[in-house]
Each structure stands twice: as structure tokens, then as C-alpha cells.
Short mmCIF file of C-alpha atoms in Angstrom, two decimals:
data_model
loop_
_atom_site.label_atom_id
_atom_site.label_comp_id
_atom_site.label_asym_id
_atom_site.label_seq_id
_atom_site.Cartn_x
_atom_site.Cartn_y
_atom_site.Cartn_z
CA MET A 1 -23.26 -14.37 5.15
CA THR A 2 -21.51 -16.81 3.58
CA HIS A 3 -17.72 -16.28 2.79
CA ALA A 4 -17.36 -13.66 5.38
CA GLU A 5 -13.58 -14.79 5.29
CA PHE A 6 -12.94 -13.30 1.94
CA ILE A 7 -15.70 -10.48 1.95
CA TYR A 8 -14.90 -8.96 4.96
CA PRO A 9 -11.02 -8.56 4.00
CA SER A 10 -11.72 -7.36 1.27
CA TYR A 11 -13.80 -4.29 2.17
CA ALA A 12 -11.27 -3.77 5.44
CA LEU A 13 -8.29 -3.31 2.36
CA THR A 14 -10.63 -1.17 -0.02
CA ILE A 15 -11.93 1.14 2.78
CA ALA A 16 -8.27 1.15 4.62
CA GLY A 17 -6.68 2.34 1.40
CA LEU A 18 -9.32 4.52 0.44
CA LEU A 19 -9.12 6.37 3.96
CA GLY A 20 -5.47 5.91 3.75
CA ALA A 21 -5.03 7.71 0.55
CA VAL A 22 -7.05 10.70 1.62
CA ALA A 23 -5.29 10.90 5.32
CA TRP A 24 -1.58 10.82 3.61
CA SER A 25 -2.53 13.03 1.05
CA PHE A 26 -4.46 15.78 2.83
CA VAL A 27 -1.67 15.96 5.62
CA ALA A 28 1.12 16.27 2.92
CA MET A 29 -1.07 19.30 1.44
CA ARG A 30 -1.45 20.71 4.73
CA ARG A 31 2.14 20.52 5.91
CA ALA A 32 3.43 21.74 2.44
CA GLU A 33 0.97 24.69 2.05
CA ALA A 34 1.61 25.70 5.78
CA ALA A 35 5.13 25.88 5.16
CA VAL A 36 4.48 28.04 2.26
CA ALA A 37 2.13 30.37 4.79
CA LYS A 38 4.85 30.87 7.47
CA GLU A 39 7.36 31.92 4.68
CA ARG A 40 4.67 34.68 3.34
CA ARG A 41 4.49 36.10 7.03
CA ARG A 42 8.25 36.37 7.55
CA MET B 1 -4.37 24.81 -23.21
CA HIS B 2 -2.50 27.94 -21.46
CA ARG B 3 -5.77 29.33 -19.96
CA PHE B 4 -5.18 26.42 -17.19
CA ALA B 5 -1.33 26.83 -17.06
CA ASN B 6 -1.54 29.28 -14.88
CA PRO B 7 -0.31 28.03 -11.37
CA ALA B 8 -2.31 30.43 -9.38
CA ARG B 9 -5.62 29.97 -11.43
CA PHE B 10 -5.28 26.38 -10.51
CA LEU B 11 -5.28 26.71 -7.23
CA ARG B 12 -8.18 28.75 -6.97
CA ILE B 13 -9.82 26.08 -8.74
CA ALA B 14 -8.46 23.52 -7.07
CA ARG B 15 -8.81 25.08 -3.18
CA VAL B 16 -13.09 24.79 -4.08
CA LEU B 17 -12.79 21.24 -5.55
CA THR B 18 -10.59 19.54 -2.93
CA PRO B 19 -12.85 19.46 -0.42
CA LEU B 20 -16.06 19.37 -2.45
CA LEU B 21 -14.89 15.86 -4.22
CA THR B 22 -13.70 14.46 -1.35
CA LEU B 23 -16.45 14.57 1.13
CA ILE B 24 -18.99 13.94 -1.91
CA GLY B 25 -17.25 11.14 -3.01
CA LEU B 26 -16.77 9.70 0.80
CA GLY B 27 -20.46 10.03 1.41
CA LEU B 28 -21.42 8.32 -1.99
CA ALA B 29 -18.61 5.41 -1.55
CA ALA B 30 -20.17 4.83 1.94
CA ALA B 31 -23.85 4.58 0.89
CA GLY B 32 -22.20 2.33 -2.27
CA LEU B 33 -20.37 -0.05 -0.20
CA TRP B 34 -22.91 0.00 2.55
CA ILE B 35 -25.87 -0.92 0.45
CA GLY B 36 -23.43 -3.49 -1.14
CA LEU B 37 -22.56 -5.34 2.10
CA PHE B 38 -26.33 -5.43 3.75
CA ALA B 39 -28.78 -3.81 1.95
CA SER B 40 -28.25 -5.95 -1.82
CA PRO B 41 -29.35 -9.32 -2.82
CA PRO B 42 -26.90 -12.07 -2.81
CA ASP B 43 -26.32 -13.53 -6.69
CA TYR B 44 -27.97 -16.41 -7.93
CA GLN B 45 -24.64 -18.11 -8.57
CA GLN B 46 -22.05 -17.15 -6.01
CA GLY B 47 -24.32 -16.08 -3.43
CA ASP B 48 -22.54 -13.40 -0.92
CA SER B 49 -19.30 -13.40 -2.82
CA VAL B 50 -20.68 -11.25 -5.15
CA ARG B 51 -20.50 -8.28 -2.72
CA ILE B 52 -16.57 -7.95 -3.29
CA MET B 53 -17.60 -6.45 -6.78
CA TYR B 54 -18.52 -3.29 -4.99
CA VAL B 55 -14.90 -2.79 -4.51
CA HIS B 56 -13.42 -4.98 -6.70
CA VAL B 57 -14.99 -3.01 -9.75
CA PRO B 58 -14.05 0.58 -8.36
CA ALA B 59 -10.58 0.06 -7.93
CA ALA B 60 -10.36 -1.63 -10.87
CA TRP B 61 -11.69 1.51 -12.59
CA LEU B 62 -9.17 3.92 -11.10
CA ALA B 63 -6.49 1.36 -12.04
CA SER B 64 -6.61 1.84 -15.51
CA GLY B 65 -8.59 5.10 -15.63
CA GLY B 66 -5.82 6.84 -13.22
CA TYR B 67 -3.31 5.13 -15.75
CA LEU B 68 -4.98 6.74 -18.82
CA GLY B 69 -5.01 10.04 -16.92
CA MET B 70 -1.50 9.87 -16.08
CA ALA B 71 -0.59 8.92 -19.51
CA ILE B 72 -2.56 11.95 -21.05
CA ALA B 73 -1.00 14.26 -18.64
CA SER B 74 2.81 12.80 -19.33
CA ALA B 75 1.88 13.50 -23.22
CA VAL B 76 1.03 17.24 -22.57
CA ALA B 77 3.85 17.65 -20.24
CA LEU B 78 6.41 16.19 -23.43
CA VAL B 79 4.31 18.35 -26.20
CA TRP B 80 3.29 21.52 -24.23
CA ARG B 81 6.19 21.53 -21.59
CA HIS B 82 3.14 22.36 -19.06
CA PRO B 83 4.62 22.40 -15.63
CA LEU B 84 1.23 21.43 -14.12
CA ALA B 85 0.89 18.27 -16.21
CA ALA B 86 4.01 16.92 -14.84
CA ILE B 87 2.97 17.66 -11.60
CA ALA B 88 -0.49 16.17 -12.40
CA ALA B 89 1.36 12.49 -13.68
CA ARG B 90 3.16 12.11 -10.61
CA ALA B 91 0.30 12.91 -8.24
CA ILE B 92 -1.88 10.40 -10.23
CA ALA B 93 0.81 7.93 -10.00
CA PRO B 94 1.03 6.56 -6.32
CA VAL B 95 -2.91 6.62 -5.99
CA GLY B 96 -3.20 4.19 -9.09
CA ALA B 97 -0.53 1.90 -8.09
CA LEU B 98 -2.41 1.91 -4.91
CA PHE B 99 -5.86 0.80 -6.47
CA THR B 100 -4.27 -1.68 -8.87
CA ALA B 101 -2.64 -3.15 -5.71
CA ILE B 102 -6.24 -3.39 -3.91
CA CYS B 103 -8.10 -4.53 -7.40
CA LEU B 104 -5.61 -7.49 -7.22
CA VAL B 105 -6.00 -8.60 -3.59
CA SER B 106 -9.81 -7.81 -3.58
CA GLY B 107 -9.72 -9.71 -6.79
CA SER B 108 -7.93 -12.61 -5.59
CA LEU B 109 -10.17 -12.65 -2.45
CA TRP B 110 -12.99 -12.95 -4.91
CA GLY B 111 -11.30 -15.65 -7.08
CA LYS B 112 -11.15 -18.06 -4.16
CA PRO B 113 -14.79 -18.86 -3.39
CA THR B 114 -16.00 -18.42 -6.90
CA TRP B 115 -13.52 -19.77 -9.08
CA GLY B 116 -11.38 -22.25 -6.56
CA THR B 117 -8.64 -20.64 -6.98
CA TYR B 118 -6.75 -17.04 -5.51
CA TRP B 119 -4.74 -16.53 -8.93
CA VAL B 120 -3.90 -17.90 -12.35
CA TRP B 121 -1.94 -16.82 -15.17
CA ASP B 122 -5.02 -15.88 -17.43
CA ALA B 123 -4.60 -13.09 -19.86
CA ARG B 124 -6.58 -10.75 -17.52
CA LEU B 125 -4.95 -11.39 -14.40
CA THR B 126 -1.70 -11.07 -15.93
CA SER B 127 -2.11 -7.91 -17.59
CA MET B 128 -3.34 -6.29 -14.29
CA LEU B 129 -0.15 -7.10 -12.70
CA VAL B 130 1.72 -5.58 -15.70
CA LEU B 131 -0.15 -2.50 -14.80
CA LEU B 132 0.93 -2.58 -11.55
CA PHE B 133 4.52 -2.82 -12.30
CA LEU B 134 4.02 -0.15 -14.87
CA TYR B 135 3.31 2.49 -12.40
CA LEU B 136 5.73 1.14 -9.80
CA GLY B 137 8.44 1.69 -12.79
CA TYR B 138 7.25 5.04 -13.19
CA LEU B 139 7.20 5.52 -9.62
CA ALA B 140 10.80 4.95 -9.41
CA LEU B 141 11.81 6.54 -12.48
CA ALA B 142 9.85 9.83 -11.70
CA SER B 143 11.45 9.97 -8.55
CA ALA B 144 14.93 9.17 -9.43
CA GLU B 145 14.84 11.91 -12.70
CA ASP B 146 13.04 14.71 -10.27
CA GLU B 147 16.06 13.88 -7.91
CA ARG B 148 18.40 14.75 -10.19
CA HIS B 149 16.76 17.61 -11.46
CA GLY B 150 16.73 19.36 -8.03
CA GLY B 151 12.77 18.35 -7.38
CA ASP B 152 11.30 19.95 -10.83
CA PRO B 153 9.24 17.37 -12.02
CA ALA B 154 9.01 19.09 -15.66
CA GLN B 155 12.80 18.51 -16.34
CA GLY B 156 12.89 14.60 -16.91
CA LYS B 157 11.41 12.96 -19.39
CA GLY B 158 12.09 9.28 -18.89
CA ALA B 159 9.17 8.61 -16.74
CA ALA B 160 6.56 10.48 -19.14
CA ILE B 161 7.80 8.11 -21.91
CA LEU B 162 7.59 5.08 -20.03
CA ALA B 163 4.10 5.89 -19.01
CA LEU B 164 3.30 6.44 -22.69
CA VAL B 165 4.48 3.17 -23.73
CA GLY B 166 2.61 1.38 -21.05
CA VAL B 167 -0.39 2.69 -22.46
CA VAL B 168 -0.37 -0.20 -24.84
CA ASN B 169 -1.13 -2.02 -21.93
CA LEU B 170 -4.84 -0.39 -21.30
CA PRO B 171 -6.63 -2.04 -24.44
CA ILE B 172 -4.98 -5.74 -23.83
CA ILE B 173 -6.60 -5.33 -20.37
CA LYS B 174 -9.98 -3.93 -21.67
CA PHE B 175 -10.19 -6.82 -24.53
CA SER B 176 -7.99 -9.54 -23.07
CA VAL B 177 -11.38 -11.50 -21.84
CA GLU B 178 -12.60 -11.14 -25.75
CA TRP B 179 -8.96 -11.68 -27.64
CA TRP B 180 -8.38 -14.97 -25.44
CA ASN B 181 -10.36 -17.18 -23.47
CA THR B 182 -9.46 -16.40 -19.76
CA LEU B 183 -10.91 -17.61 -16.64
CA HIS B 184 -12.00 -14.05 -15.71
CA GLN B 185 -15.51 -13.44 -16.92
CA GLY B 186 -16.29 -10.91 -19.76
CA PRO B 187 -17.69 -7.37 -19.35
CA SER B 188 -20.89 -7.07 -17.70
CA ILE B 189 -21.40 -3.08 -18.50
CA THR B 190 -20.63 -2.05 -21.99
CA LEU B 191 -22.03 0.91 -23.67
CA THR B 192 -25.12 -0.62 -24.68
CA LYS B 193 -26.04 -2.77 -22.22
CA SER B 194 -25.59 -4.36 -18.61
CA THR B 195 -25.97 -7.77 -17.28
CA ILE B 196 -26.18 -6.62 -13.97
CA ASP B 197 -29.41 -6.78 -12.05
CA PRO B 198 -30.73 -3.12 -10.95
CA ALA B 199 -30.84 -4.15 -7.59
CA MET B 200 -26.85 -4.57 -7.46
CA LEU B 201 -26.09 -2.00 -10.14
CA LEU B 202 -27.25 0.41 -7.80
CA PRO B 203 -24.55 0.06 -5.08
CA LEU B 204 -21.90 -0.65 -7.94
CA MET B 205 -22.55 3.16 -9.46
CA LEU B 206 -22.61 4.67 -5.93
CA SER B 207 -19.54 3.26 -5.27
CA LEU B 208 -17.90 3.92 -8.67
CA ALA B 209 -19.10 7.57 -8.64
CA GLY B 210 -17.91 8.01 -4.87
CA PHE B 211 -14.38 6.42 -5.37
CA THR B 212 -14.06 8.52 -8.57
CA LEU B 213 -14.42 11.62 -6.84
CA VAL B 214 -12.31 10.81 -3.93
CA PHE B 215 -9.51 9.92 -6.04
CA GLY B 216 -10.09 13.30 -7.90
CA GLY B 217 -9.78 14.73 -4.76
CA VAL B 218 -6.75 12.95 -3.28
CA VAL B 219 -4.71 13.77 -7.02
CA LEU B 220 -5.78 17.65 -6.36
CA MET B 221 -4.04 17.41 -2.85
CA ARG B 222 -1.30 15.70 -4.07
CA MET B 223 -0.61 18.53 -6.89
CA ARG B 224 -1.51 21.47 -4.39
CA ALA B 225 1.38 19.83 -2.05
CA ALA B 226 3.68 19.10 -5.03
CA LEU B 227 2.84 22.99 -6.11
CA ALA B 228 3.64 24.12 -2.69
CA ARG B 229 6.57 22.28 -2.20
CA THR B 230 8.13 24.10 -5.55
CA ARG B 231 7.23 27.47 -4.25
CA THR B 232 8.79 27.12 -1.07
CA ALA B 233 12.18 25.11 -2.97
CA ALA B 234 12.32 28.41 -5.35
CA ARG B 235 12.14 30.69 -2.49
CA GLY B 236 15.05 28.68 -0.47
CA ARG B 237 17.00 28.83 -3.48
CA ARG B 238 16.41 32.95 -4.11
CA LEU B 239 17.09 33.58 -0.13
CA ALA B 240 20.56 31.06 -0.59
CA GLU B 241 21.58 33.48 -4.06
CA ALA B 242 20.88 36.70 -2.48
CA TYR B 243 22.96 35.92 1.02
CA ALA B 244 25.79 34.01 -1.39
CA MET C 1 11.88 33.89 -43.04
CA THR C 2 13.22 30.85 -44.92
CA ARG C 3 10.96 28.21 -45.14
CA ARG C 4 12.84 24.95 -44.38
CA ALA C 5 11.82 21.39 -45.46
CA GLY C 6 9.97 18.96 -43.03
CA LEU C 7 9.67 19.01 -39.22
CA GLY C 8 12.14 22.06 -38.81
CA ARG C 9 9.68 24.41 -40.57
CA LEU C 10 7.40 23.84 -37.69
CA ARG C 11 7.29 25.31 -34.19
CA PRO C 12 8.99 23.17 -31.47
CA LYS C 13 5.64 22.31 -29.87
CA HIS C 14 4.34 21.00 -33.22
CA GLN C 15 7.67 19.11 -33.98
CA ARG C 16 7.31 17.78 -30.49
CA LEU C 17 3.31 16.72 -31.21
CA VAL C 18 4.47 15.19 -34.42
CA LEU C 19 7.13 12.88 -32.99
CA LEU C 20 4.97 11.83 -30.19
CA GLY C 21 2.25 11.26 -32.78
CA ALA C 22 4.77 9.16 -34.84
CA ALA C 23 5.84 7.46 -31.71
CA LEU C 24 2.70 6.17 -30.53
CA VAL C 25 1.57 5.17 -34.37
CA ALA C 26 4.67 2.95 -34.51
CA LEU C 27 4.28 1.42 -31.08
CA GLY C 28 0.58 0.80 -31.72
CA GLY C 29 1.69 -1.18 -34.71
CA ALA C 30 4.13 -2.93 -33.09
CA SER C 31 2.18 -4.26 -30.15
CA ALA C 32 -0.79 -5.00 -32.71
CA LEU C 33 1.81 -7.34 -34.63
CA ALA C 34 3.15 -8.76 -31.38
CA LEU C 35 -0.25 -9.25 -30.05
CA THR C 36 -1.27 -11.04 -33.44
CA THR C 37 1.85 -13.34 -33.56
CA LEU C 38 1.36 -14.11 -29.76
CA GLY C 39 -2.40 -15.19 -30.78
CA ASP C 40 -3.43 -18.58 -29.36
CA ARG C 41 -0.59 -19.05 -27.21
CA ALA C 42 -2.25 -16.21 -24.53
CA THR C 43 -5.22 -18.25 -23.89
CA TYR C 44 -5.80 -20.00 -20.78
CA PHE C 45 -7.48 -22.85 -22.14
CA TYR C 46 -8.87 -24.84 -25.26
CA ALA C 47 -12.52 -25.49 -26.06
CA PRO C 48 -13.35 -28.97 -26.91
CA SER C 49 -13.19 -28.47 -30.72
CA ASP C 50 -9.76 -26.84 -30.61
CA VAL C 51 -8.58 -29.79 -29.10
CA LEU C 52 -10.53 -32.42 -31.25
CA ALA C 53 -9.41 -30.31 -34.14
CA HIS C 54 -5.58 -30.56 -32.94
CA ALA C 55 -5.07 -33.46 -30.70
CA PRO C 56 -2.66 -32.78 -28.15
CA GLU C 57 -0.80 -36.39 -27.39
CA ALA C 58 -1.65 -38.10 -24.50
CA GLY C 59 0.22 -37.73 -21.40
CA ARG C 60 0.71 -34.09 -22.46
CA ALA C 61 -0.76 -31.21 -19.93
CA ILE C 62 -3.46 -29.22 -21.06
CA ARG C 63 -6.36 -26.67 -20.16
CA LEU C 64 -9.56 -27.80 -21.66
CA GLY C 65 -12.70 -25.26 -21.10
CA GLY C 66 -15.91 -25.08 -21.41
CA LEU C 67 -19.56 -25.62 -20.30
CA VAL C 68 -20.60 -28.43 -18.01
CA GLU C 69 -22.82 -30.50 -20.24
CA ARG C 70 -26.41 -30.51 -18.65
CA GLY C 71 -27.14 -33.95 -17.36
CA SER C 72 -23.80 -35.11 -17.75
CA VAL C 73 -22.53 -35.13 -14.56
CA ILE C 74 -21.92 -38.66 -12.08
CA LYS C 75 -20.62 -38.56 -8.55
CA ALA C 76 -19.10 -41.25 -7.22
CA GLY C 77 -17.60 -40.85 -3.96
CA VAL C 78 -14.91 -38.59 -4.61
CA LEU C 79 -15.27 -39.11 -8.30
CA THR C 80 -16.87 -36.50 -10.58
CA ARG C 81 -17.39 -37.72 -14.14
CA PHE C 82 -18.86 -34.99 -16.28
CA ARG C 83 -18.45 -33.68 -19.98
CA VAL C 84 -17.31 -30.49 -20.95
CA THR C 85 -19.21 -29.10 -24.18
CA ASP C 86 -18.67 -25.73 -26.29
CA ASN C 87 -22.01 -26.43 -27.99
CA ALA C 88 -20.35 -28.00 -30.73
CA HIS C 89 -18.11 -30.81 -29.35
CA GLU C 90 -17.91 -32.28 -26.30
CA VAL C 91 -15.27 -34.20 -24.15
CA ALA C 92 -15.46 -36.37 -21.26
CA VAL C 93 -13.68 -35.77 -17.86
CA ASN C 94 -12.65 -37.35 -14.78
CA TYR C 95 -11.89 -35.56 -11.77
CA THR C 96 -10.69 -37.13 -8.43
CA GLY C 97 -11.20 -34.46 -5.83
CA ILE C 98 -13.62 -31.37 -4.54
CA VAL C 99 -15.40 -29.41 -7.03
CA PRO C 100 -15.79 -25.66 -6.19
CA ASP C 101 -19.19 -24.61 -5.15
CA LEU C 102 -20.06 -22.90 -8.58
CA PHE C 103 -19.56 -26.14 -10.27
CA ARG C 104 -22.86 -26.77 -11.85
CA GLU C 105 -24.26 -28.21 -15.27
CA GLY C 106 -24.81 -25.60 -17.97
CA GLN C 107 -22.01 -23.41 -16.03
CA GLY C 108 -18.59 -22.45 -17.22
CA VAL C 109 -15.56 -25.01 -15.88
CA ILE C 110 -11.67 -25.08 -16.81
CA THR C 111 -10.01 -28.18 -16.15
CA GLU C 112 -6.21 -28.41 -16.00
CA GLY C 113 -4.61 -32.42 -17.18
CA ARG C 114 -3.89 -34.74 -19.77
CA PHE C 115 -6.01 -37.23 -21.85
CA GLY C 116 -5.72 -40.72 -21.17
CA ALA C 117 -4.96 -43.38 -23.65
CA ASN C 118 -8.75 -44.50 -23.78
CA GLY C 119 -9.77 -40.70 -24.80
CA VAL C 120 -11.11 -39.51 -21.45
CA PHE C 121 -9.61 -36.18 -20.00
CA VAL C 122 -8.31 -36.85 -16.49
CA ALA C 123 -8.32 -33.76 -14.74
CA ASP C 124 -5.90 -32.87 -11.50
CA THR C 125 -7.91 -29.54 -11.04
CA VAL C 126 -11.24 -28.13 -11.79
CA LEU C 127 -11.78 -24.44 -12.00
CA ALA C 128 -15.37 -22.74 -12.13
CA LYS C 129 -15.77 -19.89 -14.87
CA HIS C 130 -18.80 -17.68 -14.19
CA ASP C 131 -20.51 -15.68 -16.70
CA GLU C 132 -20.95 -11.71 -16.90
CA LYS C 133 -24.49 -11.96 -15.46
CA TYR C 134 -25.39 -10.85 -11.91
CA MET C 135 -29.02 -11.19 -10.50
CA PRO C 136 -30.75 -12.39 -7.18
CA PRO C 137 -31.84 -15.47 -6.98
CA GLU C 138 -35.47 -14.36 -7.06
CA VAL C 139 -34.78 -12.92 -10.61
CA ALA C 140 -32.87 -15.80 -11.75
CA GLY C 141 -35.74 -18.34 -10.22
CA SER C 142 -38.38 -16.85 -12.49
CA LEU C 143 -36.06 -17.00 -15.27
CA HIS C 144 -35.46 -20.37 -15.33
CA LYS C 145 -34.59 -23.04 -12.70
CA VAL C 146 -31.13 -23.33 -11.97
CA GLY C 147 -30.16 -26.63 -11.13
CA ARG C 148 -27.49 -27.21 -8.42
CA VAL C 149 -25.42 -30.25 -8.97
CA GLY C 150 -24.23 -32.48 -6.29
#
């Protein structure tokens, strides 16, 4: 592949950004919803 | 409008949609990027560099589409005082900012092998950078306002007004390549035609659809997190008052 | 119920809607005005016709863009001579340095530099501009032969 030194970093950055956004938001959601569920059980 | 105002109804729908959008979106994006990287032809002019299009264009679409969504949510929050709207606008902002940054960096990595430069101050690139600053300004203002109002996003108006003022930048981004001479090329896909070969349009469309669904899923997750935090905070206040 | 004049007659929700609408119209008008005034100054480069119509003084740095005229490219070591055309007028350009991969006859180009006393544009930078068409080489080959310069 020509210009691989430009193509791979752009893919790596984008995929990291996409998965990072999913993981970060998922953890925030689970943590916040778990706190609500815990209070409700009390 | 008020049929969707009910957070309980929103949560019921969001619980179904969140995994659906995220997982289908990740699948489509993976297929699009795989085909884009390994199973699509090089371009007759650019060779393999054209593969950067399959990450750059979805990022650019989410950057400006996300901003439009944030602005509409802000307008609804200002006019109808709809609590979910303010939460939606705040949920979109950091994700939109992320994709704007990805758009700028991937565009820069595409520019060097094709144009011969990482950056120029032409109208398209400059207006895209302005979009990033609008997102960052919104995020800073929203967090300052929410802190002042005890974490209630429905109270502040400044961030929503900033989001609406920034909307003028969207047509500037869109039409910059037509109004002015720019280094960036004109649009390849319009309502009536596409100047992209079908073999390249397939991975682009898969990736566009996938990224958009994931964006939706992530925004729903962030809205659910915000709603849950509001509940915990409200309960904390009630308990504090009861024991005071 | 007493009927009040103007905005006060409306329910608060509709008041806010009208205010927001008016603000957006004002904002749109102001931006359109600003953009019209900005006009040409936001342009990244000038076409040969612009440059020939309002000739910049020799020695002032400008950007000149257009298509690399077919058959105009002459290479002599690191020196590249070519003509930039907008299909109406053309300007002769001299450039010393390495041209980008996409620098080809018939393709877009943007050069930065200044006019010499002899009317030849001396470029310090050459950027390749590509168009909005994307296709595999086989498809392009069957449409027309793409000549690669250099």
C-alpha cells in the first residue's frame, strides 16, 4: 500500500476515537444507572 | 412535542435503542472500514491515499450533523424549556467535538500525500477549525453554567445561545468550496449525483451509516447517564432536606 | 381577559419562539451581509483571468491557481516550467523544487509566489488540487488516457 504512513495513522486515530467514545460513554452510563438502582434497593 | 417530554417514556425507548444502534453501527462501520482499507480499488489519481476518505468523510459528516443536532436541541430547550433537550445538546457536544478533531487530523493526513501540505488557511479548512472552537466554547460555557445551577442543564441559557449563533458556520462550511476558490475540492455527493465510483461509494456509505448509528448510540448513553445523575442528585437533595 | 398589544399577548412559549425566530433572522441577515462584504478576500487563490484583470505589482506575494495546461510542462533538473490556465487565460510559471505526486497536466494546481519583471510567475510553493471525482484506474483508463507528468 502506498502512503501507508498516512493511511494507517488516520484509521488508527478514527477507530480509537469511535471505540473510545463508546467505551467512555458506556462506563459513564452504567455507573450512573447503577447508582440509581442501588438507591432504589435501599 | 410533550409526548416525548416524559423522561420515563424516553428511557423506555432509549433502553431498546442504545444497544441496537451501537452494535449495528459498529458492525456496519467495521465492514465499511475493512472494505475501504483492503477490498476497494485505489484511485486513478491518488492511489491508496483515497482510503482516508472512508474515515475522513464520516467524521466530517458527524462534526457538522452533530452540531446541527446540538443547535436544534438548544432551540427546543430555549423555547419549550424541555429538560431532555438541554440534556441532549450537552450529550452531543463532546462527541461532535471529538469527530471534528478526527476530521481535522485525518484531513491533514490526507492533505500531505495528495495536495502536498498538511494545512492551508483556505475557507473550508478554516471554517472547520472554527467549528471545533465553537464546540469547545459550548462545552466550557455549558459546564460553567451547569456548575452555577447545581448541575441542572435546563437552567442556563448562554451555552444554548452560543450553539444557535454558531449555526451560521454550517452553511459557510458547506458552501465554502463553492463561494470561494479553495484548495479543498468541491462536493462529490449531492442530492442528484455522485462523482464517486460505485466500488468506492459502497465502503463510504457503509462507514457513513455505521458511524452515524454509533454516534446515536453514544448520545443516548450520555443522555441516560445524565438523567440517572439528575435522579441521584435530586434524591440526595430530598434526603438532605428531610434530615436537616 | 384583556387583549394586550404585541408580544405580550402571546403565551410565554410562543413569545420565546417569536424572539428566537427574530434573533435567527437578524443573525442570518448580519452574517450574509458580513460574508458579502468579505467577498473575494476569503479566497485562497486567484485564477489567471483575475490576475490579468487586476495585475498585482511585481514582487507582491500572491497565490495563483488553475489547471496545469496540457503539453506545457517542461522539466530541467529541479526546475519545472509550466502554464496555469483557467481555460480563458494562462500564466507562465517557473518553480524550483519537488512537485507533489498529483501534479499532472490537465489537473488542478495552486502556486504561491510573485510575478517577476518579465511577467513570468516565480513560485515558491506548488500544491496539487484534486477534483471531486474518485474512480479506480481501470475505469479512468477506459474513459481517457491519464498522462502522468515527470
